[in-house]
Amino acid sequence: MKETCIHKGCAAFLFPYFEGWYLKHQNRDDTIAFIPAVHADQNGQWTVSLQIVTEEGSWYFTYPKEACRVSRKPFAVRIGRNIFTEKGIQLDIKSRDLTVKGSIAYGPFDRLRYDIMGFFKYIPFLQCSHGVLSMHHSLRGGLTVNGRKIPMTGGRGYIETDKGRSFPKSYLWTQCGFGERSSVMLSAADIPFLGFHFQGCICVVHCRGREYRMATYLGVRIEEYGEGQVTVRQGKMRLCVHRLEEASHDLKAPVCGEMTRTIRESPSCRVRYEFWLGDGLVFDIISEQASFEQADESEGSTYFTSLHSPQ
């Protein structure tokens, strides 16, 4: 594994720039996600952050750039004493507001058959590009969060990534694991492209050993889009998503490489998913532990003081 300082070889990046990874962990009762990220403003000044979100709340820490090392193949990010890799994670956070310590080992990743962005992967000037590292993997180990032990053995994990300049001005994202190695991820967003805008969509359903994919580059149509709901159709496939309850917390998101926008995410809330193949209903589930995030530009950019790196 080749780790590099984030500020080495900066000529390879077009500023502003951000890159972050979303690592979600769930057992029957608990959800905890970690979001390590690197970001550079228009002048190429790098910063590093780590966000943690649970059902109870969210926390945001900043670190000096020297505290971060990144490897993309294979995936590995080290921020201070915290390590995130394809094999698992190790956490050692001690601050006034949050303490997290422990480790979780990952089972084999349930990967996509090919890149979620399709041919858009090769377009270098997109505002934001998405990636999915694992739709599902088993967990072994546990964490102690503010003195409470959270066992994760037998739980499930999910990992995705984003990079670019800014998050879309408006978007909806949801992810859920259910059943035996089944999971769904959907994102619909406003996409600026060559001077105009369009509503793009990427969606993957892993169910019963098969991968079903719907995406703009495959001809998906967004039939319904509103507060807490979206319906997409492609050929015989149709997925309907309805958020039934919200339990959201503040997270920070990038604007021109700087983490100055406030969004709201429910890391674990009640969502209904209906997936059809023609007239046949493949599944109709209501999950109490789905993740859901929806934002629009009317929220604006909120500036607030972050927590400094824990000691």
Tab-separated table of C-alpha atoms in Angstrom:
chain	number	residue	atom	x	y	z
A	1	MET	CA	0.000	0.000	0.000
A	2	LYS	CA	1.433	3.357	-1.010
A	3	GLU	CA	0.443	6.137	1.359
A	4	THR	CA	1.052	9.758	0.424
A	5	CYS	CA	0.702	13.089	2.136
A	6	ILE	CA	-2.325	14.872	0.759
A	7	HIS	CA	-0.262	17.932	-0.155
A	8	LYS	CA	2.324	15.979	-2.168
A	9	GLY	CA	1.952	16.168	-5.925
A	10	CYS	CA	-0.710	18.854	-5.823
A	11	ALA	CA	-0.221	19.585	-9.511
A	12	ALA	CA	-2.334	16.500	-10.155
A	13	PHE	CA	-5.383	18.296	-8.712
A	14	LEU	CA	-7.456	21.156	-10.048
A	15	PHE	CA	-8.335	23.465	-7.169
A	16	PRO	CA	-10.715	23.758	-5.459
A	17	TYR	CA	-10.974	20.060	-4.586
A	18	PHE	CA	-12.445	17.728	-2.009
A	19	GLU	CA	-12.437	13.983	-1.474
A	20	GLY	CA	-14.254	12.120	1.258
A	21	TRP	CA	-15.235	8.589	2.266
A	22	TYR	CA	-18.424	7.497	4.028
A	23	LEU	CA	-18.037	4.364	6.167
A	24	LYS	CA	-21.274	3.147	7.719
A	25	HIS	CA	-21.559	0.463	10.421
A	26	GLN	CA	-24.765	-1.035	11.799
A	27	ASN	CA	-25.898	-3.702	14.208
A	28	ARG	CA	-29.519	-4.410	15.158
A	29	ASP	CA	-29.730	-1.338	17.381
A	30	ASP	CA	-26.936	1.061	16.517
A	31	THR	CA	-25.612	3.011	13.551
A	32	ILE	CA	-22.310	4.854	13.410
A	33	ALA	CA	-20.709	6.382	10.326
A	34	PHE	CA	-17.286	7.958	9.901
A	35	ILE	CA	-16.497	10.513	7.181
A	36	PRO	CA	-12.774	11.225	6.760
A	37	ALA	CA	-12.142	13.889	4.143
A	38	VAL	CA	-9.475	16.069	2.581
A	39	HIS	CA	-10.230	19.405	0.958
A	40	ALA	CA	-8.378	22.270	-0.700
A	41	ASP	CA	-9.641	25.799	-1.394
A	42	GLN	CA	-9.129	27.762	-4.603
A	43	ASN	CA	-5.594	28.651	-3.501
A	44	GLY	CA	-4.631	25.031	-2.914
A	45	GLN	CA	-4.606	25.291	0.871
A	46	TRP	CA	-5.316	21.813	2.246
A	47	THR	CA	-7.383	20.968	5.316
A	48	VAL	CA	-8.428	17.622	6.806
A	49	SER	CA	-11.603	16.685	8.651
A	50	LEU	CA	-13.279	13.738	10.316
A	51	GLN	CA	-17.019	13.618	10.936
A	52	ILE	CA	-18.845	11.093	13.085
A	53	VAL	CA	-22.620	10.656	12.981
A	54	THR	CA	-24.817	8.390	15.102
A	55	GLU	CA	-28.476	8.304	16.089
A	56	GLU	CA	-27.565	10.558	19.033
A	57	GLY	CA	-25.735	13.312	17.182
A	58	SER	CA	-22.863	14.371	14.958
A	59	TRP	CA	-19.339	15.659	15.573
A	60	TYR	CA	-16.829	17.427	13.348
A	61	PHE	CA	-13.073	17.515	13.925
A	62	THR	CA	-10.312	19.248	11.991
A	63	TYR	CA	-6.705	18.104	11.725
A	64	PRO	CA	-3.513	19.520	10.254
A	65	LYS	CA	-2.729	18.236	6.784
A	66	GLU	CA	0.420	16.565	8.095
A	67	ALA	CA	-1.763	14.231	10.184
A	68	CYS	CA	-3.298	12.634	7.094
A	69	ARG	CA	-2.100	9.898	4.762
A	70	VAL	CA	-4.159	8.562	1.857
A	71	SER	CA	-3.955	5.462	-0.331
A	72	ARG	CA	-6.583	4.892	-3.018
A	73	LYS	CA	-5.528	1.453	-4.283
A	74	PRO	CA	-6.062	-0.254	-1.968
A	75	PHE	CA	-8.252	2.138	-0.037
A	76	ALA	CA	-6.707	3.415	3.194
A	77	VAL	CA	-6.944	6.726	5.032
A	78	ARG	CA	-5.090	7.598	8.220
A	79	ILE	CA	-5.991	10.734	10.166
A	80	GLY	CA	-4.096	11.100	13.394
A	81	ARG	CA	-4.553	7.880	15.363
A	82	ASN	CA	-7.574	6.857	13.289
A	83	ILE	CA	-7.203	4.355	10.440
A	84	PHE	CA	-9.751	3.406	7.766
A	85	THR	CA	-8.921	0.608	5.309
A	86	GLU	CA	-10.477	-2.197	3.258
A	87	LYS	CA	-9.625	-4.584	6.090
A	88	GLY	CA	-11.320	-2.535	8.798
A	89	ILE	CA	-10.998	0.510	11.028
A	90	GLN	CA	-9.197	1.535	14.217
A	91	LEU	CA	-10.474	4.510	16.211
A	92	ASP	CA	-8.874	6.503	19.007
A	93	ILE	CA	-10.670	9.813	19.530
A	94	LYS	CA	-10.504	11.698	22.801
A	95	SER	CA	-12.118	15.106	23.112
A	96	ARG	CA	-14.268	17.000	25.569
A	97	ASP	CA	-17.444	16.107	23.673
A	98	LEU	CA	-16.687	12.678	22.235
A	99	THR	CA	-14.529	9.651	22.909
A	100	VAL	CA	-14.383	6.709	20.515
A	101	LYS	CA	-12.029	3.777	20.862
A	102	GLY	CA	-11.933	0.320	19.347
A	103	SER	CA	-11.623	-1.574	16.101
A	104	ILE	CA	-13.884	-3.273	13.573
A	105	ALA	CA	-12.691	-5.834	11.027
A	106	TYR	CA	-14.422	-6.109	7.647
A	107	GLY	CA	-15.406	-9.195	5.709
A	108	PRO	CA	-15.082	-9.334	1.896
A	109	PHE	CA	-16.584	-6.384	0.047
A	110	ASP	CA	-19.712	-6.768	-2.058
A	111	ARG	CA	-18.464	-4.692	-4.991
A	112	LEU	CA	-20.242	-3.335	-8.052
A	113	ARG	CA	-19.754	-5.000	-11.420
A	114	TYR	CA	-18.386	-1.713	-12.793
A	115	ASP	CA	-18.014	1.911	-11.733
A	116	ILE	CA	-21.251	3.523	-10.544
A	117	MET	CA	-20.521	6.623	-12.684
A	118	GLY	CA	-20.372	4.691	-15.964
A	119	PHE	CA	-18.739	6.724	-18.736
A	120	PHE	CA	-19.155	9.883	-16.617
A	121	LYS	CA	-16.170	8.557	-14.665
A	122	TYR	CA	-13.938	9.777	-17.496
A	123	ILE	CA	-15.258	13.361	-17.504
A	124	PRO	CA	-12.709	15.336	-15.449
A	125	PHE	CA	-14.629	18.551	-14.781
A	126	LEU	CA	-17.757	17.240	-13.056
A	127	GLN	CA	-18.785	19.158	-9.958
A	128	CYS	CA	-18.984	15.930	-7.965
A	129	SER	CA	-18.211	12.280	-8.738
A	130	HIS	CA	-19.526	9.368	-6.704
A	131	GLY	CA	-18.075	5.948	-5.984
A	132	VAL	CA	-19.205	2.814	-4.162
A	133	LEU	CA	-16.500	0.695	-2.572
A	134	SER	CA	-18.781	-1.876	-0.921
A	135	MET	CA	-22.536	-2.340	-0.982
A	136	HIS	CA	-22.284	-4.772	1.926
A	137	HIS	CA	-19.692	-6.442	4.119
A	138	SER	CA	-19.769	-8.241	7.453
A	139	LEU	CA	-18.350	-6.717	10.629
A	140	ARG	CA	-16.395	-8.130	13.556
A	141	GLY	CA	-15.331	-6.208	16.640
A	142	GLY	CA	-16.749	-3.172	18.357
A	143	LEU	CA	-16.353	0.372	19.615
A	144	THR	CA	-16.699	2.184	22.914
A	145	VAL	CA	-18.436	5.532	22.362
A	146	ASN	CA	-18.572	7.930	25.316
A	147	GLY	CA	-18.183	4.994	27.654
A	148	ARG	CA	-20.868	2.835	26.031
A	149	LYS	CA	-19.770	-0.409	24.403
A	150	ILE	CA	-21.213	-0.987	20.921
A	151	PRO	CA	-20.590	-4.519	19.643
A	152	MET	CA	-20.556	-4.761	15.856
A	153	THR	CA	-19.858	-8.469	15.348
A	154	GLY	CA	-22.547	-9.835	13.065
A	155	GLY	CA	-23.435	-6.352	11.780
A	156	ARG	CA	-23.185	-4.953	8.272
A	157	GLY	CA	-21.095	-2.245	6.655
A	158	TYR	CA	-21.282	0.028	3.617
A	159	ILE	CA	-18.642	2.344	2.077
A	160	GLU	CA	-18.891	5.026	-0.595
A	161	THR	CA	-16.842	8.020	-1.679
A	162	ASP	CA	-17.247	11.443	-3.299
A	163	LYS	CA	-14.778	13.824	-4.893
A	164	GLY	CA	-14.847	17.011	-6.919
A	165	ARG	CA	-15.355	20.696	-6.113
A	166	SER	CA	-18.730	20.930	-4.370
A	167	PHE	CA	-21.769	18.888	-3.461
A	168	PRO	CA	-24.729	19.434	-5.829
A	169	LYS	CA	-26.942	22.396	-4.981
A	170	SER	CA	-29.893	20.032	-4.569
A	171	TYR	CA	-29.891	16.277	-4.165
A	172	LEU	CA	-31.448	13.271	-2.471
A	173	TRP	CA	-29.443	10.288	-1.233
A	174	THR	CA	-30.484	7.133	0.554
A	175	GLN	CA	-28.875	3.819	1.463
A	176	CYS	CA	-30.184	0.736	3.218
A	177	GLY	CA	-29.061	-2.812	3.934
A	178	PHE	CA	-31.623	-5.532	4.489
A	179	GLY	CA	-32.077	-9.284	4.407
A	180	GLU	CA	-29.173	-11.546	3.555
A	181	ARG	CA	-26.510	-9.459	1.785
A	182	SER	CA	-29.121	-7.234	0.151
A	183	SER	CA	-28.759	-3.471	-0.107
A	184	VAL	CA	-29.862	-0.434	-2.052
A	185	MET	CA	-28.290	2.940	-2.804
A	186	LEU	CA	-29.908	5.781	-4.726
A	187	SER	CA	-28.802	9.323	-5.428
A	188	ALA	CA	-30.647	11.920	-7.524
A	189	ALA	CA	-29.077	15.335	-7.943
A	190	ASP	CA	-28.956	18.555	-9.922
A	191	ILE	CA	-25.943	18.257	-12.259
A	192	PRO	CA	-24.316	21.320	-13.865
A	193	PHE	CA	-22.823	20.308	-17.206
A	194	LEU	CA	-21.406	22.466	-20.032
A	195	GLY	CA	-23.433	25.523	-19.093
A	196	PHE	CA	-26.779	23.840	-18.403
A	197	HIS	CA	-28.304	21.692	-15.657
A	198	PHE	CA	-30.015	18.316	-15.632
A	199	GLN	CA	-31.323	15.996	-12.936
A	200	GLY	CA	-29.092	12.952	-12.810
A	201	CYS	CA	-29.520	9.667	-11.020
A	202	ILE	CA	-27.410	6.694	-9.974
A	203	CYS	CA	-28.985	3.707	-8.259
A	204	VAL	CA	-27.918	0.158	-7.430
A	205	VAL	CA	-29.969	-2.643	-5.893
A	206	HIS	CA	-28.182	-5.788	-4.742
A	207	CYS	CA	-30.755	-8.487	-4.054
A	208	ARG	CA	-30.667	-12.288	-4.013
A	209	GLY	CA	-27.224	-12.404	-5.569
A	210	ARG	CA	-28.073	-10.088	-8.473
A	211	GLU	CA	-27.172	-6.487	-9.257
A	212	TYR	CA	-29.819	-4.161	-10.676
A	213	ARG	CA	-28.582	-0.780	-11.833
A	214	MET	CA	-30.449	2.334	-12.895
A	215	ALA	CA	-28.572	5.432	-14.011
A	216	THR	CA	-28.756	8.474	-16.243
A	217	TYR	CA	-26.225	6.919	-18.627
A	218	LEU	CA	-28.530	3.882	-18.925
A	219	GLY	CA	-31.703	5.863	-19.592
A	220	VAL	CA	-33.301	6.065	-16.145
A	221	ARG	CA	-36.298	8.394	-15.722
A	222	ILE	CA	-37.092	10.183	-12.477
A	223	GLU	CA	-40.872	9.881	-12.322
A	224	GLU	CA	-41.368	11.466	-8.921
A	225	TYR	CA	-39.150	13.732	-6.849
A	226	GLY	CA	-40.274	15.566	-3.741
A	227	GLU	CA	-39.677	16.079	-0.074
A	228	GLY	CA	-38.662	12.715	1.332
A	229	GLN	CA	-39.590	10.704	-1.754
A	230	VAL	CA	-38.355	9.666	-5.164
A	231	THR	CA	-39.448	7.167	-7.821
A	232	VAL	CA	-37.177	6.086	-10.659
A	233	ARG	CA	-37.871	3.809	-13.630
A	234	GLN	CA	-35.655	2.178	-16.234
A	235	GLY	CA	-37.100	-0.399	-18.588
A	236	LYS	CA	-38.913	-2.975	-16.452
A	237	MET	CA	-37.266	-1.769	-13.234
A	238	ARG	CA	-38.946	0.682	-10.876
A	239	LEU	CA	-37.854	1.767	-7.408
A	240	CYS	CA	-40.065	3.838	-5.102
A	241	VAL	CA	-38.566	5.387	-1.969
A	242	HIS	CA	-40.557	7.155	0.763
A	243	ARG	CA	-39.048	8.499	3.974
A	244	LEU	CA	-41.593	7.827	6.710
A	245	GLU	CA	-39.782	9.418	9.643
A	246	GLU	CA	-36.783	11.726	9.947
A	247	ALA	CA	-34.041	11.703	12.594
A	248	SER	CA	-31.438	14.046	11.166
A	249	HIS	CA	-28.276	15.729	12.396
A	250	ASP	CA	-26.032	18.459	11.006
A	251	LEU	CA	-23.142	17.519	8.754
A	252	LYS	CA	-20.704	19.724	6.895
A	253	ALA	CA	-20.396	19.539	3.107
A	254	PRO	CA	-17.968	21.060	0.599
A	255	VAL	CA	-18.485	24.293	-1.331
A	256	CYS	CA	-15.577	25.050	-3.666
A	257	GLY	CA	-13.386	22.734	-1.642
A	258	GLU	CA	-14.209	24.291	1.729
A	259	MET	CA	-16.476	22.634	4.288
A	260	THR	CA	-18.789	25.606	4.716
A	261	ARG	CA	-22.222	24.183	3.922
A	262	THR	CA	-24.532	22.638	6.502
A	263	ILE	CA	-26.689	19.712	5.432
A	264	ARG	CA	-28.915	17.352	7.419
A	265	GLU	CA	-28.594	13.574	7.390
A	266	SER	CA	-30.625	10.872	9.086
A	267	PRO	CA	-28.085	8.066	9.629
A	268	SER	CA	-30.848	5.732	10.788
A	269	CYS	CA	-34.501	6.443	10.090
A	270	ARG	CA	-37.702	4.818	8.815
A	271	VAL	CA	-37.870	4.480	5.009
A	272	ARG	CA	-39.997	2.370	2.681
A	273	TYR	CA	-38.484	0.815	-0.454
A	274	GLU	CA	-40.552	-0.831	-3.203
A	275	PHE	CA	-38.726	-2.471	-6.104
A	276	TRP	CA	-40.562	-3.826	-9.152
A	277	LEU	CA	-39.552	-5.814	-12.217
A	278	GLY	CA	-42.407	-5.286	-14.637
A	279	ASP	CA	-45.589	-6.291	-12.791
A	280	GLY	CA	-43.653	-8.391	-10.300
A	281	LEU	CA	-42.880	-6.953	-6.881
A	282	VAL	CA	-39.344	-8.016	-5.921
A	283	PHE	CA	-39.492	-6.504	-2.436
A	284	ASP	CA	-41.511	-4.062	-0.363
A	285	ILE	CA	-39.685	-3.332	2.873
A	286	ILE	CA	-39.881	-0.747	5.622
A	287	SER	CA	-36.494	-0.323	7.251
A	288	GLU	CA	-36.051	1.309	10.639
A	289	GLN	CA	-32.315	1.743	9.956
A	290	ALA	CA	-32.138	3.394	6.550
A	291	SER	CA	-29.932	6.401	5.879
A	292	PHE	CA	-31.476	9.408	4.164
A	293	GLU	CA	-30.203	12.818	3.156
A	294	GLN	CA	-31.892	15.566	1.157
A	295	ALA	CA	-30.678	19.089	0.563
A	296	ASP	CA	-31.313	22.085	-1.668
A	297	GLU	CA	-29.589	25.393	-2.277
A	298	SER	CA	-32.113	27.325	-0.180
A	299	GLU	CA	-30.232	26.041	2.870
A	300	GLY	CA	-27.323	28.204	1.821
A	301	SER	CA	-23.835	27.984	3.259
A	302	THR	CA	-23.523	28.160	7.010
A	303	TYR	CA	-20.246	29.022	8.668
A	304	PHE	CA	-19.654	27.724	12.172
A	305	THR	CA	-16.776	26.837	14.424
A	306	SER	CA	-15.470	23.306	14.172
A	307	LEU	CA	-13.912	21.216	16.885
A	308	HIS	CA	-10.151	20.985	16.702
A	309	SER	CA	-8.441	17.641	16.442
A	310	PRO	CA	-8.823	15.594	19.615
A	311	GLN	CA	-5.802	14.979	21.740
